């Protein structure tokens, strides 16, 4: 694409969300990169819960005809010694951070971020898909004279339906004979407890109606310091109660629930985009643990996605069951892009030191490390 045919703008006011919302349907028709966490509903619901002292920092790309070609949302945050930094939007909930845009405008966005390091001390971009990193970010970061910290400690597990292979063949390839026998036993045993049913909600009124039932499961789910529930952090329940019905208006969410005699015992949250299901959350009632309700619901949902020829992305989270069921995996990268200056060097040392401390904490006490991280998220959402 000719550089003169692309115009990059920066929006510093929340009114930009209305512009994005109106252009979003047409953008989706041509976008090569679609971030499920950066849809208008996510942006609006998340921003309303941020401190009023903060400023959005949205990169926008337009064509010569003023058509929106993409956007990359950030938020300005205070940094070291009176400096400023850019954090990604939805940093406390999103599992991916890349723009929604056509592939042609990505280099313009990346170059703009590099230029902005003259005004900001750093840009933080966590959990970047491998394809985006390899093609766009990594080459530009290597060329740049700026400082950086990169990590690739996490990977995304994927289930990609294979043409010509049945779901049953796939399932058998991932489960040993003993595991399959145990699973069938759990299915029969659960059926002996009452009428088993699977419920799926994708429309606004249905999603809104099922939300109280998700709370029932979350209350009885096996929360630990290391693995908290979806509503554990203060304010999250209200956030999702508003967000998920809004996502349903544009067919971007699917909630599945396993019930026994109408009693909810497991639920799953999928974010839907073109040909993909992003498995954001799965929880089950600990009182029903011996029947493997989480596995039974996951099996049901995986089979549905397989028949839809929809790729399931388990997202970058270190859970063994995700790796077990995956047909492939991709590394997720993290980038701190830092201005080359005295303050930048100090920032890089402090960020590196903090990473090492948190890594040691995770090794010695994973639960404590997770609890500390959640507390930091809560403070980050309330501090100015």
mmCIF file of N, CA and C in Angstrom, residues 112-169:
data_model
loop_
_atom_site.group_PDB
_atom_site.id
_atom_site.type_symbol
_atom_site.label_atom_id
_atom_site.label_comp_id
_atom_site.label_asym_id
_atom_site.label_seq_id
_atom_site.Cartn_x
_atom_site.Cartn_y
_atom_site.Cartn_z
ATOM 1 N N UNK A 112 4.691 4.193 13.879
ATOM 2 C CA UNK A 112 4.178 5.285 14.708
ATOM 3 C C UNK A 112 4.523 5.061 16.174
ATOM 4 N N UNK A 113 4.410 3.820 16.641
ATOM 5 C CA UNK A 113 4.787 3.522 18.027
ATOM 6 C C UNK A 113 6.260 3.828 18.260
ATOM 7 N N UNK A 114 7.093 3.486 17.295
ATOM 8 C CA UNK A 114 8.521 3.781 17.422
ATOM 9 C C UNK A 114 8.757 5.287 17.528
ATOM 10 N N UNK A 115 8.041 6.046 16.730
ATOM 11 C CA UNK A 115 8.169 7.511 16.765
ATOM 12 C C UNK A 115 7.686 8.088 18.098
ATOM 13 N N UNK A 116 6.670 7.467 18.663
ATOM 14 C CA UNK A 116 6.087 7.977 19.905
ATOM 15 C C UNK A 116 7.028 7.835 21.095
ATOM 16 N N UNK A 117 8.078 7.014 20.960
ATOM 17 C CA UNK A 117 9.037 6.881 22.052
ATOM 18 C C UNK A 117 9.860 8.154 22.237
ATOM 19 N N UNK A 118 9.624 9.122 21.390
ATOM 20 C CA UNK A 118 10.192 10.439 21.649
ATOM 21 C C UNK A 118 9.379 11.209 22.671
ATOM 22 N N UNK A 119 8.083 10.871 22.790
ATOM 23 C CA UNK A 119 7.188 11.553 23.729
ATOM 24 C C UNK A 119 6.870 10.708 24.959
ATOM 25 N N UNK A 120 6.965 9.387 24.825
ATOM 26 C CA UNK A 120 6.663 8.479 25.922
ATOM 27 C C UNK A 120 7.915 7.685 26.280
ATOM 28 N N UNK A 121 8.014 7.309 27.542
ATOM 29 C CA UNK A 121 9.187 6.565 27.988
ATOM 30 C C UNK A 121 9.144 5.125 27.494
ATOM 31 N N UNK A 122 7.950 4.539 27.413
ATOM 32 C CA UNK A 122 7.858 3.141 26.998
ATOM 33 C C UNK A 122 6.494 2.837 26.407
ATOM 34 N N UNK A 123 6.448 1.755 25.657
ATOM 35 C CA UNK A 123 5.197 1.159 25.187
ATOM 36 C C UNK A 123 5.237 -0.299 25.612
ATOM 37 N N UNK A 124 4.179 -0.747 26.274
ATOM 38 C CA UNK A 124 4.103 -2.144 26.736
ATOM 39 C C UNK A 124 3.074 -2.881 25.898
ATOM 40 N N UNK A 125 3.514 -3.977 25.247
ATOM 41 C CA UNK A 125 2.617 -4.787 24.414
ATOM 42 C C UNK A 125 2.785 -6.248 24.828
ATOM 43 N N UNK A 126 1.940 -6.753 25.716
ATOM 44 C CA UNK A 126 2.043 -8.153 26.140
ATOM 45 C C UNK A 126 1.240 -9.092 25.244
ATOM 46 N N UNK A 127 1.620 -10.358 25.253
ATOM 47 C CA UNK A 127 0.860 -11.444 24.631
ATOM 48 C C UNK A 127 0.510 -11.147 23.173
ATOM 49 N N UNK A 128 1.562 -11.103 22.378
ATOM 50 C CA UNK A 128 1.446 -10.861 20.941
ATOM 51 C C UNK A 128 1.546 -12.202 20.207
ATOM 52 N N UNK A 129 0.595 -12.532 19.334
ATOM 53 C CA UNK A 129 0.672 -13.797 18.595
ATOM 54 C C UNK A 129 1.958 -13.900 17.784
ATOM 55 N N UNK A 130 2.435 -15.124 17.626
ATOM 56 C CA UNK A 130 3.722 -15.353 16.961
ATOM 57 C C UNK A 130 3.746 -14.793 15.543
ATOM 58 N N UNK A 131 2.680 -14.985 14.785
ATOM 59 C CA UNK A 131 2.660 -14.524 13.398
ATOM 60 C C UNK A 131 2.784 -13.010 13.319
ATOM 61 N N UNK A 132 2.087 -12.313 14.208
ATOM 62 C CA UNK A 132 2.159 -10.845 14.232
ATOM 63 C C UNK A 132 3.553 -10.391 14.651
ATOM 64 N N UNK A 133 4.103 -11.059 15.666
ATOM 65 C CA UNK A 133 5.430 -10.713 16.159
ATOM 66 C C UNK A 133 6.492 -10.925 15.078
ATOM 67 N N UNK A 134 6.471 -12.075 14.455
ATOM 68 C CA UNK A 134 7.513 -12.425 13.482
ATOM 69 C C UNK A 134 7.482 -11.524 12.254
ATOM 70 N N UNK A 135 6.296 -11.185 11.802
ATOM 71 C CA UNK A 135 6.193 -10.417 10.562
ATOM 72 C C UNK A 135 6.335 -8.914 10.756
ATOM 73 N N UNK A 136 5.859 -8.392 11.883
ATOM 74 C CA UNK A 136 5.798 -6.941 12.027
ATOM 75 C C UNK A 136 6.643 -6.364 13.161
ATOM 76 N N UNK A 137 6.443 -6.860 14.368
ATOM 77 C CA UNK A 137 7.086 -6.229 15.519
ATOM 78 C C UNK A 137 8.573 -6.551 15.622
ATOM 79 N N UNK A 138 8.915 -7.829 15.551
ATOM 80 C CA UNK A 138 10.305 -8.229 15.756
ATOM 81 C C UNK A 138 11.277 -7.539 14.801
ATOM 82 N N UNK A 139 11.017 -7.522 13.482
ATOM 83 C CA UNK A 139 11.961 -6.848 12.573
ATOM 84 C C UNK A 139 12.129 -5.360 12.876
ATOM 85 N N UNK A 140 11.016 -4.694 13.220
ATOM 86 C CA UNK A 140 11.100 -3.251 13.476
ATOM 87 C C UNK A 140 11.826 -2.972 14.781
ATOM 88 N N UNK A 141 11.599 -3.793 15.789
ATOM 89 C CA UNK A 141 12.287 -3.611 17.073
ATOM 90 C C UNK A 141 13.788 -3.816 16.903
ATOM 91 N N UNK A 142 14.170 -4.799 16.102
ATOM 92 C CA UNK A 142 15.589 -5.058 15.873
ATOM 93 C C UNK A 142 16.257 -3.905 15.130
ATOM 94 N N UNK A 143 15.527 -3.283 14.215
ATOM 95 C CA UNK A 143 16.072 -2.138 13.474
ATOM 96 C C UNK A 143 16.145 -0.884 14.327
ATOM 97 N N UNK A 144 15.263 -0.783 15.292
ATOM 98 C CA UNK A 144 15.159 0.427 16.096
ATOM 99 C C UNK A 144 16.393 0.626 16.974
ATOM 100 N N UNK A 145 16.679 1.856 17.252
ATOM 101 C CA UNK A 145 17.774 2.195 18.165
ATOM 102 C C UNK A 145 17.295 2.269 19.611
ATOM 103 N N UNK A 146 16.021 2.010 19.813
ATOM 104 C CA UNK A 146 15.466 2.107 21.161
ATOM 105 C C UNK A 146 15.839 0.877 21.992
ATOM 106 N N UNK A 147 15.614 0.992 23.292
ATOM 107 C CA UNK A 147 15.847 -0.126 24.198
ATOM 108 C C UNK A 147 14.615 -1.032 24.189
ATOM 109 N N UNK A 148 14.779 -2.264 24.629
ATOM 110 C CA UNK A 148 13.631 -3.148 24.682
ATOM 111 C C UNK A 148 13.871 -4.300 25.656
ATOM 112 N N UNK A 149 12.777 -4.881 26.087
ATOM 113 C CA UNK A 149 12.775 -6.133 26.843
ATOM 114 C C UNK A 149 11.760 -7.033 26.155
ATOM 115 N N UNK A 150 12.158 -8.236 25.803
ATOM 116 C CA UNK A 150 11.227 -9.166 25.161
ATOM 117 C C UNK A 150 11.196 -10.471 25.945
ATOM 118 N N UNK A 151 10.031 -11.096 25.935
ATOM 119 C CA UNK A 151 9.865 -12.409 26.580
ATOM 120 C C UNK A 151 8.949 -13.274 25.727
ATOM 121 N N UNK A 152 9.136 -14.573 25.810
ATOM 122 C CA UNK A 152 8.267 -15.506 25.090
ATOM 123 C C UNK A 152 8.009 -16.737 25.954
ATOM 124 N N UNK A 153 7.599 -16.489 27.202
ATOM 125 C CA UNK A 153 7.424 -17.558 28.170
ATOM 126 C C UNK A 153 6.093 -18.293 28.048
ATOM 127 N N UNK A 154 5.148 -17.724 27.330
ATOM 128 C CA UNK A 154 3.834 -18.356 27.210
ATOM 129 C C UNK A 154 3.578 -18.805 25.774
ATOM 130 N N UNK A 155 2.669 -19.749 25.637
ATOM 131 C CA UNK A 155 2.259 -20.183 24.313
ATOM 132 C C UNK A 155 0.769 -20.457 24.297
ATOM 133 N N UNK A 156 0.184 -20.298 23.123
ATOM 134 C CA UNK A 156 -1.241 -20.541 22.936
ATOM 135 C C UNK A 156 -1.444 -21.941 22.368
ATOM 136 N N UNK A 157 -2.357 -22.694 22.965
ATOM 137 C CA UNK A 157 -2.711 -24.018 22.468
ATOM 138 C C UNK A 157 -3.941 -23.903 21.576
ATOM 139 N N UNK A 158 -3.905 -24.572 20.436
ATOM 140 C CA UNK A 158 -4.973 -24.472 19.450
ATOM 141 C C UNK A 158 -5.513 -25.847 19.095
ATOM 142 N N UNK A 159 -6.803 -25.896 18.809
ATOM 143 C CA UNK A 159 -7.420 -27.085 18.231
ATOM 144 C C UNK A 159 -7.922 -26.677 16.857
ATOM 145 N N UNK A 160 -7.263 -27.170 15.813
ATOM 146 C CA UNK A 160 -7.601 -26.812 14.440
ATOM 147 C C UNK A 160 -8.244 -28.014 13.762
ATOM 148 N N UNK A 161 -9.528 -27.933 13.421
ATOM 149 C CA UNK A 161 -10.197 -29.066 12.768
ATOM 150 C C UNK A 161 -9.476 -29.471 11.485
ATOM 151 N N UNK A 162 -9.270 -30.750 11.337
ATOM 152 C CA UNK A 162 -8.569 -31.268 10.165
ATOM 153 C C UNK A 162 -9.575 -31.836 9.178
ATOM 154 N N UNK A 163 -9.483 -31.390 7.957
ATOM 155 C CA UNK A 163 -10.402 -31.849 6.929
ATOM 156 C C UNK A 163 -10.252 -33.359 6.738
ATOM 157 N N UNK A 164 -11.385 -34.035 6.716
ATOM 158 C CA UNK A 164 -11.363 -35.472 6.509
ATOM 159 C C UNK A 164 -11.258 -36.287 7.780
ATOM 160 N N UNK A 165 -10.994 -35.632 8.908
ATOM 161 C CA UNK A 165 -10.909 -36.338 10.185
ATOM 162 C C UNK A 165 -12.155 -36.053 11.004
ATOM 163 N N UNK A 166 -12.780 -37.091 11.542
ATOM 164 C CA UNK A 166 -13.966 -36.910 12.370
ATOM 165 C C UNK A 166 -13.558 -36.429 13.752
ATOM 166 N N UNK A 167 -14.517 -35.844 14.452
ATOM 167 C CA UNK A 167 -14.221 -35.407 15.813
ATOM 168 C C UNK A 167 -13.898 -36.589 16.709
ATOM 169 N N UNK A 168 -14.586 -37.686 16.507
ATOM 170 C CA UNK A 168 -14.335 -38.871 17.329
ATOM 171 C C UNK A 168 -12.904 -39.375 17.151
ATOM 172 N N UNK A 169 -12.408 -39.325 15.912
ATOM 173 C CA UNK A 169 -11.017 -39.730 15.666
ATOM 174 C C UNK A 169 -10.047 -38.783 16.368
#
